[in-house]
XYZ file of C-alpha atoms in Angstrom:
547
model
C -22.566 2.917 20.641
C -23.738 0.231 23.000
C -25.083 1.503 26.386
C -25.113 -0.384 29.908
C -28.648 -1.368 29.639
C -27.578 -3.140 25.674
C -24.751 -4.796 27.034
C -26.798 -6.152 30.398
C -29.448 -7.186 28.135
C -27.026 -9.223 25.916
C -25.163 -10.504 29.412
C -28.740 -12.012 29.994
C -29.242 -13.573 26.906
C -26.034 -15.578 27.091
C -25.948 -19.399 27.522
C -24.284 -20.297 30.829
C -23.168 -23.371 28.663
C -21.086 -21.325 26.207
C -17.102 -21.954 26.222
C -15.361 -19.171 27.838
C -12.266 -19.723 25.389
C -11.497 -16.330 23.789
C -9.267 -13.877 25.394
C -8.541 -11.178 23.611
C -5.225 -9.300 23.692
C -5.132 -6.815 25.622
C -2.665 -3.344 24.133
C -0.084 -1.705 25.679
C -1.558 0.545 28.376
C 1.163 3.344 27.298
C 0.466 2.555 23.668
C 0.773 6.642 22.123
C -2.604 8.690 20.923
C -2.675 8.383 17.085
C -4.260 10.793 15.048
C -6.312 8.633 12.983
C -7.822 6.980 16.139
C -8.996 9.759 18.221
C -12.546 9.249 16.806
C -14.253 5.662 16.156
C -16.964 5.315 14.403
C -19.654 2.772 15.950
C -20.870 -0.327 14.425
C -24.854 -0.566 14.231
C -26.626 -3.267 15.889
C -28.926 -5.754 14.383
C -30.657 -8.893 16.026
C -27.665 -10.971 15.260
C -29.807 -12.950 12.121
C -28.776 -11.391 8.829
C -25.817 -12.714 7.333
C -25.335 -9.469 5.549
C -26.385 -5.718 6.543
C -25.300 -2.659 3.667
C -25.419 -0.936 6.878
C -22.773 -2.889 8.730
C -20.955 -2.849 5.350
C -20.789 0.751 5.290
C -20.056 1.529 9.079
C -17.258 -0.640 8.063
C -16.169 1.458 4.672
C -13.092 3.497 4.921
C -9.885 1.919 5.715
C -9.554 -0.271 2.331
C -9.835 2.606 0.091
C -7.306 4.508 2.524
C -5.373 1.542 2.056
C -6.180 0.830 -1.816
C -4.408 4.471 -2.587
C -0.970 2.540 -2.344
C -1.874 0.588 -5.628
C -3.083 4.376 -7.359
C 0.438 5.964 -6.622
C 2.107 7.564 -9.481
C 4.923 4.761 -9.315
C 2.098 2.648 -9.708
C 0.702 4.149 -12.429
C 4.341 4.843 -14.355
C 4.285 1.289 -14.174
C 0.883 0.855 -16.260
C 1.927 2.852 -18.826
C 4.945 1.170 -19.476
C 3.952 -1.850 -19.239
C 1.225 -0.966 -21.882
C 3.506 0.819 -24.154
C 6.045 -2.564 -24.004
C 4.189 -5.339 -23.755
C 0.430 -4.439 -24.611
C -2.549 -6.219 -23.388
C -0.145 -9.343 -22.665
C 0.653 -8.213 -19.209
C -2.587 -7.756 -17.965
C -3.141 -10.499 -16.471
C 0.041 -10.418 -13.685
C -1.548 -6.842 -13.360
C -4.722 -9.209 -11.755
C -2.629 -11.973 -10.300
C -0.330 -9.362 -8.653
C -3.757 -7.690 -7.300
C -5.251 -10.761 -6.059
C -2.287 -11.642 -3.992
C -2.199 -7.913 -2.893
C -5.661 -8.261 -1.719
C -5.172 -11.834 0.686
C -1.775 -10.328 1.851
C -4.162 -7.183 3.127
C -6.385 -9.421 4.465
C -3.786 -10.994 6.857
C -3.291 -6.855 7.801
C -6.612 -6.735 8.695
C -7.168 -9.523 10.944
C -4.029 -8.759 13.033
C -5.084 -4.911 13.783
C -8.758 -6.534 14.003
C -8.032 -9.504 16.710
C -5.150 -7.914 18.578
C -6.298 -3.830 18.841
C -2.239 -3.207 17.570
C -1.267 -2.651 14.523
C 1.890 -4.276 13.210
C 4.885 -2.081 14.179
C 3.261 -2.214 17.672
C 3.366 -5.927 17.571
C 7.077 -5.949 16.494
C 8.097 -3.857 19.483
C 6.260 -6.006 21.542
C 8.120 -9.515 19.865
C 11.307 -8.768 18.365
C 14.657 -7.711 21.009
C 15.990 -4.212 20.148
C 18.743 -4.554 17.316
C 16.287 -6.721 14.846
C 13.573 -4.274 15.940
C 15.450 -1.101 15.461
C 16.699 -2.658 11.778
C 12.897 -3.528 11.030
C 12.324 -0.011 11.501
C 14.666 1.677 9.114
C 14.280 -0.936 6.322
C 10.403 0.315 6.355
C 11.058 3.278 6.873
C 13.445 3.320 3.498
C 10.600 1.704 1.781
C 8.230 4.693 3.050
C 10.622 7.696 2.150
C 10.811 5.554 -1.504
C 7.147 5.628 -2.125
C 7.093 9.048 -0.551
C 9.236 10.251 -2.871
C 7.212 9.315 -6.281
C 4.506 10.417 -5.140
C 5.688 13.778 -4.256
C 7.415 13.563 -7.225
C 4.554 12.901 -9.028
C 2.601 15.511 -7.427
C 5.520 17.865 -9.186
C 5.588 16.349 -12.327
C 1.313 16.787 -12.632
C 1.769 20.702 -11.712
C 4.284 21.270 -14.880
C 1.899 19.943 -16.904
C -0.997 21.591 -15.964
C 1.401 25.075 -15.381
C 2.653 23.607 -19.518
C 5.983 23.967 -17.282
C 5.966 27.329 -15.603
C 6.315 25.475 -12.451
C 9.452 23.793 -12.109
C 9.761 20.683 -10.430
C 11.092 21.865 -7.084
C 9.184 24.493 -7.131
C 6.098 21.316 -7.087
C 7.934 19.743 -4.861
C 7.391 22.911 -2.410
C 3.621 22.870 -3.113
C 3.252 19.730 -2.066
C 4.503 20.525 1.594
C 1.436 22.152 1.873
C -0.163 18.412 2.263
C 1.174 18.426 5.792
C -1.790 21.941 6.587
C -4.116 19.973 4.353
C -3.700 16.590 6.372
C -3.821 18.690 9.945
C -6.771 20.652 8.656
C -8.818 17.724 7.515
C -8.441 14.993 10.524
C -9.623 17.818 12.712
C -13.034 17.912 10.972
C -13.420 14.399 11.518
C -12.808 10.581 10.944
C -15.804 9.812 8.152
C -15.167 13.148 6.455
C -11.158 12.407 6.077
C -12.541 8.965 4.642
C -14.932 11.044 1.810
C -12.335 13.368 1.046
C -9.603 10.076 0.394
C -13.119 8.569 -1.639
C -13.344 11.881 -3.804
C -9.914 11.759 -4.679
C -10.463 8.072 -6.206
C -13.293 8.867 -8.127
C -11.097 12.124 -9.507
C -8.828 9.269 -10.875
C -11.684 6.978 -11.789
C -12.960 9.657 -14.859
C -9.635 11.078 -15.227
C -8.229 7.480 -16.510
C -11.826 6.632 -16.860
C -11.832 9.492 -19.773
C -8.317 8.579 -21.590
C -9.976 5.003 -21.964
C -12.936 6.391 -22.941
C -11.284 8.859 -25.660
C -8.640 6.208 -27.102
C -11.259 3.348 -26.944
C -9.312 0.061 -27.059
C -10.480 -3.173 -27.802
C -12.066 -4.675 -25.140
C -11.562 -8.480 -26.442
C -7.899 -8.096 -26.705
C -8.379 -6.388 -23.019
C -10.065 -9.507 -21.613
C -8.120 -12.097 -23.069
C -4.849 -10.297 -21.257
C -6.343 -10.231 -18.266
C -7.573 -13.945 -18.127
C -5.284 -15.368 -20.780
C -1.875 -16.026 -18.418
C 0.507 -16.207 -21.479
C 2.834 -13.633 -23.114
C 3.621 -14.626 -26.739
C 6.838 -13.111 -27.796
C 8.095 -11.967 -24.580
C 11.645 -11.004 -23.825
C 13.464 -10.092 -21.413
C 12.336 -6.394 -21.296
C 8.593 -7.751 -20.707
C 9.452 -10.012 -18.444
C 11.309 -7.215 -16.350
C 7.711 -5.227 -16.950
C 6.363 -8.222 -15.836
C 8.140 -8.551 -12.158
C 8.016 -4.414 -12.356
C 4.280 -4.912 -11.818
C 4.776 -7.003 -8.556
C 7.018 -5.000 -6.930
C 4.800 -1.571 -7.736
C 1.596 -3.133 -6.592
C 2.811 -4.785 -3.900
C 4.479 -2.371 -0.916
C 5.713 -2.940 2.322
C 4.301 -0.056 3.909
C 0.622 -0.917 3.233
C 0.549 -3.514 5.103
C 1.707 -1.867 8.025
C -0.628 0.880 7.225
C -3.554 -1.401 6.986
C -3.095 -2.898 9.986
C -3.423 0.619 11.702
C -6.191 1.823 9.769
C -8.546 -0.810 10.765
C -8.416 0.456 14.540
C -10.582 3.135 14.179
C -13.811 1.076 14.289
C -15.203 0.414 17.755
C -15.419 -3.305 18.001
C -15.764 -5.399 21.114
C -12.469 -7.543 21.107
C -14.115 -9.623 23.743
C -16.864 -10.400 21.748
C -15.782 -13.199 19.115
C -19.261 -13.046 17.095
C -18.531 -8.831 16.711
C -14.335 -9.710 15.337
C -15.327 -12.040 13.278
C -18.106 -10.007 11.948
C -15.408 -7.204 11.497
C -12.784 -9.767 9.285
C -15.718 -10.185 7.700
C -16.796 -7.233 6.643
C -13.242 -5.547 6.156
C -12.281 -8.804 3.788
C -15.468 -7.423 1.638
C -14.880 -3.937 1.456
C -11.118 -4.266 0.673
C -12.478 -6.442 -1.972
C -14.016 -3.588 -3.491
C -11.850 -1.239 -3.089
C -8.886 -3.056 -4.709
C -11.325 -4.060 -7.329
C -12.031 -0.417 -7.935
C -8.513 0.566 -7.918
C -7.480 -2.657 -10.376
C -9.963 -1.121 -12.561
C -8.221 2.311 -12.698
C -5.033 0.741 -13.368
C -6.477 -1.672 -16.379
C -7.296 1.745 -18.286
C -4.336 3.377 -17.778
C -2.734 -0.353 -18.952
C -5.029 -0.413 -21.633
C -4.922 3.207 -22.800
C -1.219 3.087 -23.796
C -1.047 -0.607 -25.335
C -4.083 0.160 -27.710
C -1.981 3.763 -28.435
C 1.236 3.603 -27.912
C 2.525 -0.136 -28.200
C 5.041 -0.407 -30.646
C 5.371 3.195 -31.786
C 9.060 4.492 -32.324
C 10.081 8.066 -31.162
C 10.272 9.156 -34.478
C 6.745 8.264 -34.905
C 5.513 10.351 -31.722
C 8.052 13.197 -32.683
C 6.532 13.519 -36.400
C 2.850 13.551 -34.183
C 3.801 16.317 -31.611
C 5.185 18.547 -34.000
C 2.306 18.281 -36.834
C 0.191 19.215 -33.492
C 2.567 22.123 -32.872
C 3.834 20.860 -29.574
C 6.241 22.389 -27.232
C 7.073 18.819 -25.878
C 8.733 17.429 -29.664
C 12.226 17.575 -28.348
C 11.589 14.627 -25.637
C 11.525 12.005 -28.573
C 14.881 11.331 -30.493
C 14.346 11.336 -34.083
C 14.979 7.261 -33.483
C 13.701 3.976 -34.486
C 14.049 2.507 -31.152
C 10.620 1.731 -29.037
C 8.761 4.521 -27.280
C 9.992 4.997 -23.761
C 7.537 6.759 -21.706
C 6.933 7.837 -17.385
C 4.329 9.786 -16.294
C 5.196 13.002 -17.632
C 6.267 11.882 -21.096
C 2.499 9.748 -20.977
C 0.843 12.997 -20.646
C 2.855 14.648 -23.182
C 1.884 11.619 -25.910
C -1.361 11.713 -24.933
C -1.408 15.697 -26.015
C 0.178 15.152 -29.241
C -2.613 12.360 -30.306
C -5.627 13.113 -28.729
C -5.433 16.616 -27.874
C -4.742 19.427 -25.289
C -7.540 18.327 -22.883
C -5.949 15.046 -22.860
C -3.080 15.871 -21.478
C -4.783 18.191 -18.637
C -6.846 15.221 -17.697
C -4.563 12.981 -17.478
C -2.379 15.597 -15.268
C -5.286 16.233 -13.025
C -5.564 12.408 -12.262
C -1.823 12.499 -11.870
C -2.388 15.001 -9.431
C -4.867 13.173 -7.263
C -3.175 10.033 -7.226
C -0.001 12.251 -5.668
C -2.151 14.223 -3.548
C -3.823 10.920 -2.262
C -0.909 8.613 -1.823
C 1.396 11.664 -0.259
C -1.536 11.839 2.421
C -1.993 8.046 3.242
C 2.157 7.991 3.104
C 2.175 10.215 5.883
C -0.234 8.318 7.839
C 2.621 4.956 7.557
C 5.431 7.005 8.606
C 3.368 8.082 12.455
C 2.032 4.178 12.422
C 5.728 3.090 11.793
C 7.394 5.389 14.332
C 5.084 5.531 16.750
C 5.211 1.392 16.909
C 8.194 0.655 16.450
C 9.785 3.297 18.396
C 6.638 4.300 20.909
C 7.228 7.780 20.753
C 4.373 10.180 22.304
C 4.406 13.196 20.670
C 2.086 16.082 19.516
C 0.235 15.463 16.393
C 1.735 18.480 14.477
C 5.309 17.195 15.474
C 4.658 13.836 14.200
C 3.128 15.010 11.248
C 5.904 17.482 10.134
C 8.275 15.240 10.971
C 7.211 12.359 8.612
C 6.116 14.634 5.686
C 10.303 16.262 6.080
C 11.660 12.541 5.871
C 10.843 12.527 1.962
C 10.504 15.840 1.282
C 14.354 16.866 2.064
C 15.625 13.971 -0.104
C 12.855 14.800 -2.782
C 13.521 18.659 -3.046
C 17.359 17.841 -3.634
C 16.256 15.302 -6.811
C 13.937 18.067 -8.075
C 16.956 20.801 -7.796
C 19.830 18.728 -9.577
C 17.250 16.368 -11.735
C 14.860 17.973 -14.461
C 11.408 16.884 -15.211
C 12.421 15.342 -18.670
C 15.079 12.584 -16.953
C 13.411 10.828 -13.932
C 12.535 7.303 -15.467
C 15.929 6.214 -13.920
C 15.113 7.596 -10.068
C 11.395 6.128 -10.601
C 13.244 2.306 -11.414
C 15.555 3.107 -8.639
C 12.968 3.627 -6.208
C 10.967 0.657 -7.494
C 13.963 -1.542 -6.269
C 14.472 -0.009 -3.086
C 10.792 -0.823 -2.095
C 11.423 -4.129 -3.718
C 14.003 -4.960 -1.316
C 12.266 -3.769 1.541
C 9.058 -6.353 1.078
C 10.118 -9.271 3.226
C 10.208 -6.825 6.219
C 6.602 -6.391 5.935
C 5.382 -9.894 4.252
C 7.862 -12.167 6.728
C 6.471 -10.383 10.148
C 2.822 -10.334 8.793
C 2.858 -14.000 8.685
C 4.535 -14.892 11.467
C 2.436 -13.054 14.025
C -1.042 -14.047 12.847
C -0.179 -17.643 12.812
C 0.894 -16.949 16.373
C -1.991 -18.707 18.734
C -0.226 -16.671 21.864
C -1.260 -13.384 19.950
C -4.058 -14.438 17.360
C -6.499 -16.768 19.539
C -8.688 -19.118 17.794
C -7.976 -16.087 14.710
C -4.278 -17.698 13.676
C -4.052 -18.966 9.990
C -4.586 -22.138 9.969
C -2.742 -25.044 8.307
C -3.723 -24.020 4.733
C -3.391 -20.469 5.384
C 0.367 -20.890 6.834
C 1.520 -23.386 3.929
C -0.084 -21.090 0.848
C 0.858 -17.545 2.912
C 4.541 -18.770 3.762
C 4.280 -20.209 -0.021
C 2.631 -17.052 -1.215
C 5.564 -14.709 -0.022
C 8.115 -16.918 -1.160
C 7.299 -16.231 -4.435
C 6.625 -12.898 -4.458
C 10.045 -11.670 -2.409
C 11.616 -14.195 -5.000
C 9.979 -12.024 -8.106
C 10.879 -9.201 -6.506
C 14.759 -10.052 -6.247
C 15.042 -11.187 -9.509
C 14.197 -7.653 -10.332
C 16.571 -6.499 -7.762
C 19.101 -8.556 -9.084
C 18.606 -7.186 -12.603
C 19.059 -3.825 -11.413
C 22.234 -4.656 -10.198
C 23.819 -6.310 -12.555
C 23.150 -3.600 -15.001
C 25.750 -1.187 -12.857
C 28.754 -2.119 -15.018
C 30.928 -0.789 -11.965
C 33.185 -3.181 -10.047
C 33.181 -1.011 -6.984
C 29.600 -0.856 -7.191
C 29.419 -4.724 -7.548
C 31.895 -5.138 -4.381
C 29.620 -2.599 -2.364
C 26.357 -4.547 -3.660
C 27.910 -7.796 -2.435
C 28.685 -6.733 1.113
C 25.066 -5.249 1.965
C 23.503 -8.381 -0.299
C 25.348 -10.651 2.888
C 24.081 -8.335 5.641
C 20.353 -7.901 3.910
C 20.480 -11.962 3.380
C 21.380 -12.664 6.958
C 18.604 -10.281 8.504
C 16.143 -11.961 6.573
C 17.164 -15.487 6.776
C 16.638 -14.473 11.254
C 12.530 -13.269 10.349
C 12.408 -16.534 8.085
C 13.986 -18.481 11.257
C 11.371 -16.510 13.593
C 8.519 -17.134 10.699
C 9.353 -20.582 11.127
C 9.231 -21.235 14.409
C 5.814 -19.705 14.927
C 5.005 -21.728 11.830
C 5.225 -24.696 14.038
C 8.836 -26.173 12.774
C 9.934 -25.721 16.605
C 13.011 -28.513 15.395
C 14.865 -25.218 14.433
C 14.382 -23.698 17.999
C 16.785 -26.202 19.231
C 18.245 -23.878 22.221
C 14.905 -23.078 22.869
C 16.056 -19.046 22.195
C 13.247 -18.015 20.502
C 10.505 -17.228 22.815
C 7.279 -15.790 21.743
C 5.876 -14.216 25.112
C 1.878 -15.074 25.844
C 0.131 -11.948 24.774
C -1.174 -9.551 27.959
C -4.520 -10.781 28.848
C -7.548 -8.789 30.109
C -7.715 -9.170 33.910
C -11.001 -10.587 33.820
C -11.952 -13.581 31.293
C -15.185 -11.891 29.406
C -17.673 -14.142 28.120
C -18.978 -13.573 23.650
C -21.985 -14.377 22.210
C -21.655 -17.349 19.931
């Protein structure tokens, strides 16, 4: 932490020639406690020379593996596996594409919680009126109580396994409410500790997958060339829908909302441009990492299941789990039709071929990728309500209250679903959070190209054309695979019901793109001049930054 002396020291060093440009914006004075920000964890000095400090780096490690869990979710991995299991190494590479896009879209999370001090649902109930504000809210929160739900649901599914079923899937589902005591107990012990425990957890999943990649041993050249060779050679239409499956899985509303929020808890002089630019800096590099790191994890479990599973029928896997003496023979239909797998028939295959401690390894990653994601879900839901809606309440409330929002919905699935049947919910929830993406992507870019909120930090030209470019295509991947959902209903009622929310979701996002636009700089479509983006509340006084 900087003391009085540092600062007048630094105050004397200053040029009196230097600009005073840079105002930073200043948050709402009644903005509520969050949990996560009750500590912040200083940034060391240095002389201001080095271009790069490990130290710096370090202070600065934390909120992009928080963040990074989203991509580790058991949706996420159910996704891996399939896509392994139907296409092979071939899909590899949108598994990297999708990733790299994941990573600048974080980036533009970053710099708004960086440059402003608000995260992003605090920024929406500072720019949007009421009704589009209010809307905003529930679409992410749908999108939250989605993701919420797989992972608790994956949580479940990872205790049957290791139980070999004596505990039922609600009965997991139950377990897992004991997250909401585990979250309490840890963010009372401390900001950096929270931030190992979310670490160990990766590294749990790291030699869990690490150790099924390990054991099945695939071949790495047919790994690489999916992963740099963009090109799927006898691809239908069930890879392609793998294909878009992989967007919308890595890809989620809610972490960029979360993001935004996490990078608060570092104490960084707003008013000092060298210091926030130091901090995009150094948050750009370790997200890097950490979505490296978590791209890794996913390439084994990708690569585990097309070297072992691609192409098998379930009468092949049947004839396997019962010459291993398998309790788990019955899932596969004595069928020529291509293995269909989730996460719990994964683990089961993985038993029959390589063994019991297969199957308990990969249940134990399973189990840390719930445990992980169910955690950092929480933390979106407070971010989300308490911005959007500015509520002030006590940190057990909020808590409880977030962690009942998917559990309620989730214990029902668990009662009247059973653990052999829940591909369908998993593709179900895949869409909703599909649908919910421009809610996060659209507002994103329209408030850091803002100069009124983002200083000299707004995207530039480039960034504005590529980034409004950028989630064009991904909300239009994302709809195809909404669309194909859809249109497999066979139900006219259900195509009549589809058709009146498809107007009303259309027309709320065709208003953000008219917003996006506007801050864009097309101010032709502002012809009423209705759209007003308020200047940003400024410090009182004008404080000078070292260059």
């Amino acid at each position: 932490m900087k003391t009085e002396r540092d600062e007048d020291a630094a105050q004397e060093e200053r040029s009196p020639q230097e600009p005073d440009f840079y105002s930073p914006v200043s948050p709402d004075p009644q903005e509520p406690v969050s949990t996560y920000f009750e500590e912040k964890v200083p940034i060391p000095d240095d002389d201001g020379t080095k271009l790069f400090s490990f130290r710096k780096l370090w202070a600065f490690t934390g909120p992009g593996f928080l963040m990074s869990i989203a991509y580790l979710d058991p949706g996420n991995i159910e996704s891996d596996l399939q896509s392994g299991a139907i296409a092979g190494f071939k899909l590899l590479w949108v598994l990297l594409v999708s990733t790299i896009i994941g990573l600048l879209l974080q980036r533009l999370a970053a710099r708004l919680g960086v440059v402003t001090g608000m995260h992003l649902a605090e920024v929406c109930h500072r720019h949007y009126p009421m009704v589009p504000r209010i809307i905003l809210w529930l679409m992410v929160e749908l999108a939250i109580i989605g993701s919420d739900m797989q992972e608790v649901i994956g949580c479940a599914i990872a205790l049957n396994l290791l139980s070999v079923g004596r505990i039922p899937l609600w009965a997991g589902v139950l377990i897992t409410i004991i997250d909401t005591f585990v979250f309490l107990f840890l963010d009372k012990y401390g900001l950096r500790k929270l931030e190992a425990f979310f670490g160990f957890l990766i590294t749990i999943m790291a030699l869990s997958f690490g150790y099924e990649y390990v054991r099945v041993a695939p071949d790495q050249a047919a790994v690489l060339k999916g992963m740099f060779v963009p090109y799927c050679s006898g691809c239908g239409p069930a890879q392609l829908e793998q294909a878009v499956g992989i967007v919308g899985a890595v890809i989620m509303p809610h972490n960029i909302y979360l993001h935004s929020a996490l990078v608060k808890s570092r104490d960084i002089n707003r008013a000092n441009k060298k210091e926030v630019k130091e901090a995009n800096k150094y948050y750009f590099i370790e997200s890097s990492i950490a979505l490296f790191i978590s791209f890794l994890i996913n390439v084994f479990v990708v690569a585990v299941f097309a070297e072992a599973f691609y192409g098998k029928t379930n009468m092949e896997v049947g004839q396997k789990c019962n010459e291993t003496g398998s309790p788990h023979s019955k899932l596969f239909p004595a069928n020529n039709e291509t293995l269909e797998v989730d996460i719990y028939k994964g683990g089961v295959v993985l038993g029959c071929f390589f063994g019991p401690a297969a199957l308990y390894i990969w249940a134990i990653g399973i189990l840390a990728a719930g445990q992980s994601s169910t955690m950092t879900g929480t933390y979106s839901g407070q971010f989300v309500m308490e911005g959007f809606l500015n509520l002030r309440w006590s940190r057990f409330a909020r808590v409880l209250l977030t962690r009942s929002i998917a559990i309620f919905p989730t214990l029902l699935v668990a009662v009247f679903e059973d653990v052999q049947h829940l591909t369908g919910m998993n593709d179900f929830l895949n869409v909703l959070q599909s649908m919910q993406l421009p809610f996060a992507l659209i507002p994103i870019l329209t408030f850091t190209s803002l100069t009124s909120l983002m200083n000299d930090f707004a995207n530039g030209l480039v960034w504005k054309i590529s980034g409004g470019l950028l989630i064009l295509v991904v909300c239009a991947i994302n709809m195809y695979f909404v669309v194909v959902d859809v249109t497999a209903l066979n139900s006219t009622i259900l195509y009549v019901f589809s058709a009146l929310l498809s107007i009303a979701y259309l027309s709320f996002i065709i208003y953000l793109v008219w917003h996006c636009l506007i801050a864009l700089g097309v101010s032709c479509l502002d012809c009423r001049g209705s759209v007003q983006y308020p200047p940003s509340v400024l410090v009182d006084e004008q404080p000078e930054f070292d260059s």
